[in-house]
Coordinates of C-alpha atoms and ligand atoms in Angstrom, one line a residue:
X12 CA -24.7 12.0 -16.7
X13 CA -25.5 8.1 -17.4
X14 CA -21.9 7.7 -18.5
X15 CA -20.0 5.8 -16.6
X16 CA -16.5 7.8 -16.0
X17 CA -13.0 6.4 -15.7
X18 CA -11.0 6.9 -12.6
X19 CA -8.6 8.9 -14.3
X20 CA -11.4 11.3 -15.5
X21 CA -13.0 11.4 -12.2
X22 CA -10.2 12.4 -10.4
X23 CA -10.8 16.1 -11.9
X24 CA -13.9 16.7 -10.4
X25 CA -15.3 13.4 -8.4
X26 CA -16.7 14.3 -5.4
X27 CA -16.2 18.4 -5.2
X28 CA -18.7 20.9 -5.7
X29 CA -17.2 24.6 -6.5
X30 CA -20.6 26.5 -6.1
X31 CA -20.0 25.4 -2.0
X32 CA -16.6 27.1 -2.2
X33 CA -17.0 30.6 -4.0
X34 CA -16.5 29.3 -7.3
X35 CA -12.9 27.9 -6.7
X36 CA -12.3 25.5 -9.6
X37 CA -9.4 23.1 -7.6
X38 CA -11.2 22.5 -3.6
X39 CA -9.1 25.1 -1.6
X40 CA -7.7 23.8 1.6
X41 CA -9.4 23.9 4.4
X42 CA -7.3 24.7 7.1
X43 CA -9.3 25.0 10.0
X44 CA -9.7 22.6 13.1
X45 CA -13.5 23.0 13.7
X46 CA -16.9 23.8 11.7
X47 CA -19.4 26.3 12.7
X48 CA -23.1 24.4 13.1
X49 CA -26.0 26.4 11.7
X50 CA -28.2 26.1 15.0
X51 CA -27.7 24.2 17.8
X52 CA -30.2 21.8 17.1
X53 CA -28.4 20.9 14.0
X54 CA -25.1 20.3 15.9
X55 CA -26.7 17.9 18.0
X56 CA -28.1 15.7 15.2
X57 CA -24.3 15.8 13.4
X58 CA -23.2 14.2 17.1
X59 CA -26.3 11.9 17.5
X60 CA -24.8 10.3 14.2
X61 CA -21.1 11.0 14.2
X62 CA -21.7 8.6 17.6
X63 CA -23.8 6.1 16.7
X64 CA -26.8 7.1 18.5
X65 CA -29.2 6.7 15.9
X66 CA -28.8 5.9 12.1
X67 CA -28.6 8.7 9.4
X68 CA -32.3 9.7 8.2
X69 CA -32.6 9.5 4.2
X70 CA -33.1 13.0 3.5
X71 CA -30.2 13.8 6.3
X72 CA -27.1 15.4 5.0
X73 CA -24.1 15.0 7.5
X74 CA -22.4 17.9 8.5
X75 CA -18.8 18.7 9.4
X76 CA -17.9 18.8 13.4
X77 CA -14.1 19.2 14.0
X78 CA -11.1 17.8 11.7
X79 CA -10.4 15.1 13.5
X80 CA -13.8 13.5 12.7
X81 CA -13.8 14.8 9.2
X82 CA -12.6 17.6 7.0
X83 CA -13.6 18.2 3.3
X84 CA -10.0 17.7 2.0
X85 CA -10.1 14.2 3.5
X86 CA -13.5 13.4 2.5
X87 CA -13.3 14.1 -1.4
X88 CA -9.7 12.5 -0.9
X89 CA -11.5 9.6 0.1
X90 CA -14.3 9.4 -2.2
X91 CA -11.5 9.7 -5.3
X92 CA -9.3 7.2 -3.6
X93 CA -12.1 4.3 -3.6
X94 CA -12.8 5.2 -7.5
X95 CA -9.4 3.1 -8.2
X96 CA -10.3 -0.3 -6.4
X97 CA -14.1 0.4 -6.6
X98 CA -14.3 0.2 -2.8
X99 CA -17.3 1.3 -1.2
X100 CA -15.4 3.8 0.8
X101 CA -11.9 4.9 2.4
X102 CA -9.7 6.6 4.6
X103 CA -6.8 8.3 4.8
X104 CA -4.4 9.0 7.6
X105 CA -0.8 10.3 8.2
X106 CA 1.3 7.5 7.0
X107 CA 1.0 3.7 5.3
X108 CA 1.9 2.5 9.3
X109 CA -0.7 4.7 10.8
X110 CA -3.5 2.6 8.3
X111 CA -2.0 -0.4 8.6
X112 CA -1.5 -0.4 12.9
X113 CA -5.1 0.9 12.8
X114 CA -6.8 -2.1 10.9
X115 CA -4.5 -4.7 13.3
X116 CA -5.7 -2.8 16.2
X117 CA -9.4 -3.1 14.8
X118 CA -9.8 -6.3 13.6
X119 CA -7.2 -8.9 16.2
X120 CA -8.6 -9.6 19.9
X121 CA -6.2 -11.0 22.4
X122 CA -5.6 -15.0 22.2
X123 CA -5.8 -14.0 18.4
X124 CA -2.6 -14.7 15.7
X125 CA -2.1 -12.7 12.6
X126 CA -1.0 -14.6 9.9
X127 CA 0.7 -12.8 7.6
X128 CA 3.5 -13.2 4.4
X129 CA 7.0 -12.8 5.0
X130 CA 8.6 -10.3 4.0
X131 CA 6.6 -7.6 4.6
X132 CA 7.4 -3.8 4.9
X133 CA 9.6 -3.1 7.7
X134 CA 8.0 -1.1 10.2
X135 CA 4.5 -3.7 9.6
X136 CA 7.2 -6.3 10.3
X137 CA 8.2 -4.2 13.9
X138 CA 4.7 -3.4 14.9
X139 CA 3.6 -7.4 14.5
X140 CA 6.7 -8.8 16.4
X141 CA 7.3 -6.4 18.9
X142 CA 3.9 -4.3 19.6
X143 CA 1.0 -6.4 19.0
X144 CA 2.8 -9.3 21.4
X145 CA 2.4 -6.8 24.3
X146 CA -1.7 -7.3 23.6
X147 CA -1.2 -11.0 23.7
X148 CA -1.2 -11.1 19.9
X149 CA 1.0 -13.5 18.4
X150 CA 2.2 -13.6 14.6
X151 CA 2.4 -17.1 12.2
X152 CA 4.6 -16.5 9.1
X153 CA 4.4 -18.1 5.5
X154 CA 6.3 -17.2 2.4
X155 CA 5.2 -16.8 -1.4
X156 CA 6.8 -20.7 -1.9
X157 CA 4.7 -22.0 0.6
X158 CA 1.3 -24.1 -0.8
X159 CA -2.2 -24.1 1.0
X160 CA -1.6 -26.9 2.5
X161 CA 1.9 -26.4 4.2
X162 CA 0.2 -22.9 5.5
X163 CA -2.8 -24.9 6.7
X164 CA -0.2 -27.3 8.7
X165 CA 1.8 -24.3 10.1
X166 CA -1.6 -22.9 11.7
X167 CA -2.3 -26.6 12.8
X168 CA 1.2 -26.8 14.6
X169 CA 0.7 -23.5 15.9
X170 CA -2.8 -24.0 17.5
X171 CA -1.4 -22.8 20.9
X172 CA -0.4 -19.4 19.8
X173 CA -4.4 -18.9 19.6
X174 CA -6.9 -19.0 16.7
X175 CA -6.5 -17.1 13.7
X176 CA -7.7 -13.8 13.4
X177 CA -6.7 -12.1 10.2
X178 CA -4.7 -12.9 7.1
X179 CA -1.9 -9.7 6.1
X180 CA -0.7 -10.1 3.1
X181 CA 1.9 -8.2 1.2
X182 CA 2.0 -8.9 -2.9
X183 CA 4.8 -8.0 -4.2
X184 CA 6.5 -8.2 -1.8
X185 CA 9.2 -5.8 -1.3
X186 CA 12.3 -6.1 -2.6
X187 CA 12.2 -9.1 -4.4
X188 CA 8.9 -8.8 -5.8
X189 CA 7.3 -12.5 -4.4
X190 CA 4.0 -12.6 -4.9
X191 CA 1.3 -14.4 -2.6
X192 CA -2.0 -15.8 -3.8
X193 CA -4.4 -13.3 -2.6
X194 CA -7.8 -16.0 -3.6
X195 CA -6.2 -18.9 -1.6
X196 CA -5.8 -16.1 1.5
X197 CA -9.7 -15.7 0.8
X198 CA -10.0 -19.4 0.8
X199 CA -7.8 -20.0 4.0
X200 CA -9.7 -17.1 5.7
X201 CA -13.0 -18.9 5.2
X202 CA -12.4 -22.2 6.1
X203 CA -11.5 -20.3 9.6
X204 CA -14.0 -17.8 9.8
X205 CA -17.3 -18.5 11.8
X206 CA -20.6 -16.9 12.6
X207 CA -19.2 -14.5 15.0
X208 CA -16.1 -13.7 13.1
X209 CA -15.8 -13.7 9.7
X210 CA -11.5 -13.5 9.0
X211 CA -10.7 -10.2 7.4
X212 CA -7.8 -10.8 4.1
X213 CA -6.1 -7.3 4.2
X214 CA -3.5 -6.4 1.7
X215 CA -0.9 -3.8 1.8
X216 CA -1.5 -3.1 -2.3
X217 CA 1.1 -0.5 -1.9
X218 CA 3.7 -2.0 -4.7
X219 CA 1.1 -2.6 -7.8
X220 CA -2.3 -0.2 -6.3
X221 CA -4.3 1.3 -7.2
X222 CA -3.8 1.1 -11.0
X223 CA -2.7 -2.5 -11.7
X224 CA -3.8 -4.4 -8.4
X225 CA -7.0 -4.9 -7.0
X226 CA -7.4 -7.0 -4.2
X227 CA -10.8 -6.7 -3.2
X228 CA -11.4 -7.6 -6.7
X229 CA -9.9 -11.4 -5.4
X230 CA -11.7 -11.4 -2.3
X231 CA -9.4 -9.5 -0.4
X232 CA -11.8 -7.2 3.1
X233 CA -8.6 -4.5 3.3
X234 CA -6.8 -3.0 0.9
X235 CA -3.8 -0.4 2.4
X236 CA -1.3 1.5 1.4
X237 CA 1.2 4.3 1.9
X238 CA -0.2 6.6 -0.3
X239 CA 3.7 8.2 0.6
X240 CA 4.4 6.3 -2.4
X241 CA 2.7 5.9 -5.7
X242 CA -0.3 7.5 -4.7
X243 CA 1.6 10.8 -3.3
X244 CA 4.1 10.3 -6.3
X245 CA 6.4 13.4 -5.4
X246 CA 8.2 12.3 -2.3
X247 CA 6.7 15.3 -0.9
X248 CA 4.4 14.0 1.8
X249 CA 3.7 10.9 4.1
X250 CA 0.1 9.7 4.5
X251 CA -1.8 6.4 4.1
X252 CA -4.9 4.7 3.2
X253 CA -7.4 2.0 4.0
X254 CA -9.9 0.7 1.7
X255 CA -13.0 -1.6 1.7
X256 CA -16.9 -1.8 2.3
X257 CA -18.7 0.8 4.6
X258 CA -18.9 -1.3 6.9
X259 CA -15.0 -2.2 7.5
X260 CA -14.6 1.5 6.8
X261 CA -16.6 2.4 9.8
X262 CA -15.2 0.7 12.2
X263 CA -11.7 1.9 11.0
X264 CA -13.0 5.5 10.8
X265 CA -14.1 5.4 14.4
X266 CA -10.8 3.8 15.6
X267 CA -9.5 6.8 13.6
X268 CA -11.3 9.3 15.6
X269 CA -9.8 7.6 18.8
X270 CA -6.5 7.4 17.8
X271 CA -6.3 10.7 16.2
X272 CA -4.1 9.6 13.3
X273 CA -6.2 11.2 10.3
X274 CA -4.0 13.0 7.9
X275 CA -4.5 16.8 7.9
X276 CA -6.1 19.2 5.3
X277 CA -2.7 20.5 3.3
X278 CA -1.7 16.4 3.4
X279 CA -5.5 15.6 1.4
X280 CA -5.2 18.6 -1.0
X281 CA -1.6 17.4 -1.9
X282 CA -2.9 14.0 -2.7
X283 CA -5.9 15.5 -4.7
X284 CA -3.5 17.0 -6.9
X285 CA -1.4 13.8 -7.2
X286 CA -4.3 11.4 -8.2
X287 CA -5.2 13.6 -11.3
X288 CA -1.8 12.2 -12.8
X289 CA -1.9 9.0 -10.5
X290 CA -2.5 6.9 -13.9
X291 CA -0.2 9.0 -16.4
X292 CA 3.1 9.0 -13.8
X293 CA 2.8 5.2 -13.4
X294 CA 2.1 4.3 -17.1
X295 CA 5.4 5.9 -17.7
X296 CA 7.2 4.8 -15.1
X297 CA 6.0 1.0 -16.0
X298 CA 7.0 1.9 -19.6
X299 CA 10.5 3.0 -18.1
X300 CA 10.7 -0.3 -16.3
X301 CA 10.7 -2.5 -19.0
X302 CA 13.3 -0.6 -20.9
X303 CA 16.0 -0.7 -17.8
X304 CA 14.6 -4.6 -17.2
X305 CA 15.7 -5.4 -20.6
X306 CA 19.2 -3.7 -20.1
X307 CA 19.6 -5.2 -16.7
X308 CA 18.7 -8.8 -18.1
X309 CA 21.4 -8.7 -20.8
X310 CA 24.2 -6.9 -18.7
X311 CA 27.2 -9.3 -18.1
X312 CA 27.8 -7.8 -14.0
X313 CA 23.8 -8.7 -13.3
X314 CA 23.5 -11.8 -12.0
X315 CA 19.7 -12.2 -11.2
X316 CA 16.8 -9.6 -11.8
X317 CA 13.5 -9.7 -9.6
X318 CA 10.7 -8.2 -12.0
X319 CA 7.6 -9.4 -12.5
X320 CA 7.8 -8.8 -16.4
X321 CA 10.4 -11.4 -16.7
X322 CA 8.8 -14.2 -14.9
X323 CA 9.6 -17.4 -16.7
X324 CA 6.1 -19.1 -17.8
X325 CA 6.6 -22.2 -16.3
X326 CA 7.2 -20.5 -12.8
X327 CA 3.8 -20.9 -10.5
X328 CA 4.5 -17.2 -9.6
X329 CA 4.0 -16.5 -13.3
X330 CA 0.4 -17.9 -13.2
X331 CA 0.0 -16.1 -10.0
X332 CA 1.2 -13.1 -11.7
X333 CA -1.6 -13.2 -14.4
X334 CA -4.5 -14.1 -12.9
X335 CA -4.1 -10.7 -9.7
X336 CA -1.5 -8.3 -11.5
X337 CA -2.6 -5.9 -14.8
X338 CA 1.0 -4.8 -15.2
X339 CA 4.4 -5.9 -14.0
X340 CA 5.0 -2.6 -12.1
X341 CA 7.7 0.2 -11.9
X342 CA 9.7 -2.0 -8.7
X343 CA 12.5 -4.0 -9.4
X344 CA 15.4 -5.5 -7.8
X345 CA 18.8 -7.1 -8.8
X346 CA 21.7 -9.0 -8.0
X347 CA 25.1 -7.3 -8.9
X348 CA 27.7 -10.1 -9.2
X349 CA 29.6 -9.2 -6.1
X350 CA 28.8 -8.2 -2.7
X351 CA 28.1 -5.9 -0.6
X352 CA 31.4 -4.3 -1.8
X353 CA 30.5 -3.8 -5.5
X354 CA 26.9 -3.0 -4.5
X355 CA 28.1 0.1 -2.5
X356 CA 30.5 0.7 -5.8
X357 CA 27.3 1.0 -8.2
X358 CA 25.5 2.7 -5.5
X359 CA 27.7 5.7 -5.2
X360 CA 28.4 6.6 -8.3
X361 CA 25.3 7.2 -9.6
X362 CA 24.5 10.2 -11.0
X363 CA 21.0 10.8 -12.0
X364 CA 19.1 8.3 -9.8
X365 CA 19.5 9.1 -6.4
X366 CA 20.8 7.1 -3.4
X367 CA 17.4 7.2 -0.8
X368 CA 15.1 4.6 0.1
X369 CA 10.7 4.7 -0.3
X370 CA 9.5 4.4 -3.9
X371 CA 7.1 5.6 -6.4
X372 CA 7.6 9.1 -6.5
X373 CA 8.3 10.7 -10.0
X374 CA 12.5 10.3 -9.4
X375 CA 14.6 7.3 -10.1
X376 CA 15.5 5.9 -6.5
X377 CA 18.1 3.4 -5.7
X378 CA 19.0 1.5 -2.4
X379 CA 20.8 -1.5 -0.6
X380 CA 17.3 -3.7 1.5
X381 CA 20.2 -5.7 3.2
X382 CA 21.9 -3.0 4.9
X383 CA 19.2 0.1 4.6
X384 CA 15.2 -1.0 4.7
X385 CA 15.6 -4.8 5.8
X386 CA 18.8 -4.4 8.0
X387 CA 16.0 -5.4 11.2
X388 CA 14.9 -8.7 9.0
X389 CA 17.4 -11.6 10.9
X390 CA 20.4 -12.9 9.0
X391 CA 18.1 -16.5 8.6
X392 CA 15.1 -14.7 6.8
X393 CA 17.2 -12.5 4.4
X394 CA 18.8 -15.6 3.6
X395 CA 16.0 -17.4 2.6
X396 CA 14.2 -14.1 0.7
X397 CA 17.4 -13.2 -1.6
X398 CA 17.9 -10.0 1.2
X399 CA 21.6 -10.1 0.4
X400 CA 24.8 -8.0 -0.1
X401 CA 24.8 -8.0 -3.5
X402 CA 21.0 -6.7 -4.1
X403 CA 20.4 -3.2 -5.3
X404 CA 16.3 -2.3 -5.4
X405 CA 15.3 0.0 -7.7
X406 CA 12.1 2.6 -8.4
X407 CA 11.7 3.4 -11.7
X408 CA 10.5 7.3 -12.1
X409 CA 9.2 9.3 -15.4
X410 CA 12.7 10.2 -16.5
X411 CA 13.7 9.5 -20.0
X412 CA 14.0 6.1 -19.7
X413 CA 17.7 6.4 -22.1
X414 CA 19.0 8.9 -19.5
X415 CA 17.9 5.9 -16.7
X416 CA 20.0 3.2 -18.6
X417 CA 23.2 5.5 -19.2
X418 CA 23.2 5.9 -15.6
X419 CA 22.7 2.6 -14.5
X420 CA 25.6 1.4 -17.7
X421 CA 28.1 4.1 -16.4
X422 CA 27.6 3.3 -12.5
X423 CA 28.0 -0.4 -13.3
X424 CA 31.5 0.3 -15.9
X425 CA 32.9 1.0 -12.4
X426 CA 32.8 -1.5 -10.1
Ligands
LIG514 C1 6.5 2.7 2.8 C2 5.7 1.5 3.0 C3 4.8 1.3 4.1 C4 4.8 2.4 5.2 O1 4.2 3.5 4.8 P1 4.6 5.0 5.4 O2 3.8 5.9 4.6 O3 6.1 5.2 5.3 O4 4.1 4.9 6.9 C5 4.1 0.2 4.2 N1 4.1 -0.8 3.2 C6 4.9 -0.7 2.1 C7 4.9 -1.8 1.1 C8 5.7 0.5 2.0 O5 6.5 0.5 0.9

């Protein structure tokens, strides 16, 4: 075929071959911990390669060995997966934290720093403050308002923490939907990148990817994300995903192997079926988010709305916005007027959307960042990032988007 497909075609088919698997029209799963080898001599080339001892001969085929390596559920997974950013390759393990802990691990040496946006997802947050310091890894912070040059004097101030060794960024961030300029990370990352190592520019892409993000697009190494969200879309599973060339996708696959932190065959065939309605479940659910924007802008108990759609043209997140971003997203956060108080009020009464944090899954979700997934963030930072009492974050599912803003108009009536 000399057409070239989209993504949302490919996700059909891409990758799977049903005369390898009696017929079977959907990849069955393959439950099984290890793969028999034809002849012995044939298991010993899969190992001479899976190990690096020599490189793969043209005409060579690898095999499978044991589902820790790889697994055909995993691999067509992956192969689908890097469709959406057109990575050269992926993989896929048990959660968003297992992909992003793996990368760090990878890519930061000891008398390195990470420099990374604040917020970011809390668990990421943990793992760089209170892990990665136990490797002698140390963490510099900058925010969506700072400009190059205030990041470039924050590294400069904190030249005894170490050198840099890899820019994490999160865009949006979550909850208040900040966005960080993923080209100047690319241009920070080279002015400090040298012949020995060049500064990887990860993103965690899991708010906007893969349909209306692509980092490696704006000369982003890493894209990541917990595929437990959009990507899985039914709140039914937790895995995660790391993206980029083959070689950054080697070296992250091998850690992989070491760590053991692959996601198993029933997670990969749950996320083939998700990806075939990846784009049509997050067209709708953007379409839905406009619609209970809209309400939530005019509604006299709203005081401030995060979403990207709604971005006032003279803001320089706006421009931000338009050059990295193909659609303002299903997220979106907003200040009730109140507190914590008359958050909790709205919160509980509810009826449709449900009370829970994670995101992206087909059901309206509703939740409190202050007091639920930022309550680790100190009282300084949530200050400064809008974290307060009186912000509600909301996912926006595939619900009829009327029944969405009766709820929302009938929980608000009672506080
Ligand atoms: C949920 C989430 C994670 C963590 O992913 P898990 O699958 O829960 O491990 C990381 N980053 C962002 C932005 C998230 O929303």
């Amino acid at each position: 075929m000399d057409r070239k497909l989209k993504p949302e075609t490919l996700m059909m088919s891409h990758g799977y071959k049903p005369q390898l698997s009696e017929g079977a029209l959907k990849c069955p799963i393959f439950q099984t911990s290890t793969f028999v080898f034809k002849t012995a001599e044939e298991g010993k080339a899969f190992f001479e390669i899976a190990y690096g001892q020599r490189e793969k001969k043209p005409s060579e085929e690898m095999g499978l060995i044991y589902s820790r390596l790889n697994n055909p559920d995993l691999e067509i997974l992956e192969n689908r997966l890097a469709v959406w950013d057109e990575a050269e390759d992926a993989a896929v393990f048990e959660s968003g934290l297992a992909a992003i802990t793996t990368v760090l691990f990878e890519f930061l040496e000891p008398g390195e720093f990470i420099l990374q946006s604040a917020p970011v997802y809390g668990g990421t947050d943990h793992f760089i403050k209170h892990v990665l310091p136990k490797f002698n890894i140390n963490y510099v912070e900058f925010t969506a308002s700072d400009t190059k040059e205030t990041i470039l004097k924050r590294i400069e101030e904190n030249k005894s923490l170490g050198r840099p060794g890899l820019i994490y960024i999160e865009t949006p961030a979550n909850p208040t939907n900040a966005l960080i300029d993923i080209e100047m990370c690319r241009e920070i990352a080279d002015l400090f990148s040298t012949d020995e190592k060049k500064i990887p520019v990860a993103v965690d892409n899991t708010y906007l990817g893969p349909l209306w993000q692509h980092p490696l697009k704006l000369g982003a190494d890493i894209v990541l994300y917990s595929a437990t969200k959009y990507i899985g879309g039914h709140s039914d599973l937790i895995a995660g995903a790391c993206l980029g060339s083959n070689e950054i996708i080697s070296r992250i696959r091998t850690l992989r192997t070491f760590l053991g932190n692959m996601a198993g065959p029933w997670t990969g065939w749950l996320l083939m079926r998700s990806l075939e309605t990846l784009k049509a479940r997050m067209e709708i659910q953007a379409q839905n988010a406009v619609h209970v924007a809209k309400f939530l802008c005019d509604h006299p108990k709203v005081e401030k709305l995060y979403y990207l759609g709604s971005l006032p043209q003279n803001d320089p997140q706006y421009r931000i916005f338009k050059r990295q971003c193909l659609s303002p997203g299903a997220m979106l956060s907003f200040d009730i007027s109140g507190n914590e108080k008359e958050a909790f009020i709205f919160l509980n009464n509810l009826k449709i959307i449900k009370l829970a944090v994670s995101l992206g899954g087909t059901e309206s979700l509703a939740e409190h960042p202050a007091t639920m997934t930022h309550v680790d963030v100190s009282e300084d930072e949530k200050q400064t990032m809008s974290i307060t009492g009186k912000l509600i974050r909301l996912s926006v599912g595939v619900e009829n988007y009327e029944d969405l803003i009766w709820d929302i108009n009938q929980a608000l009536d009672k506080v």
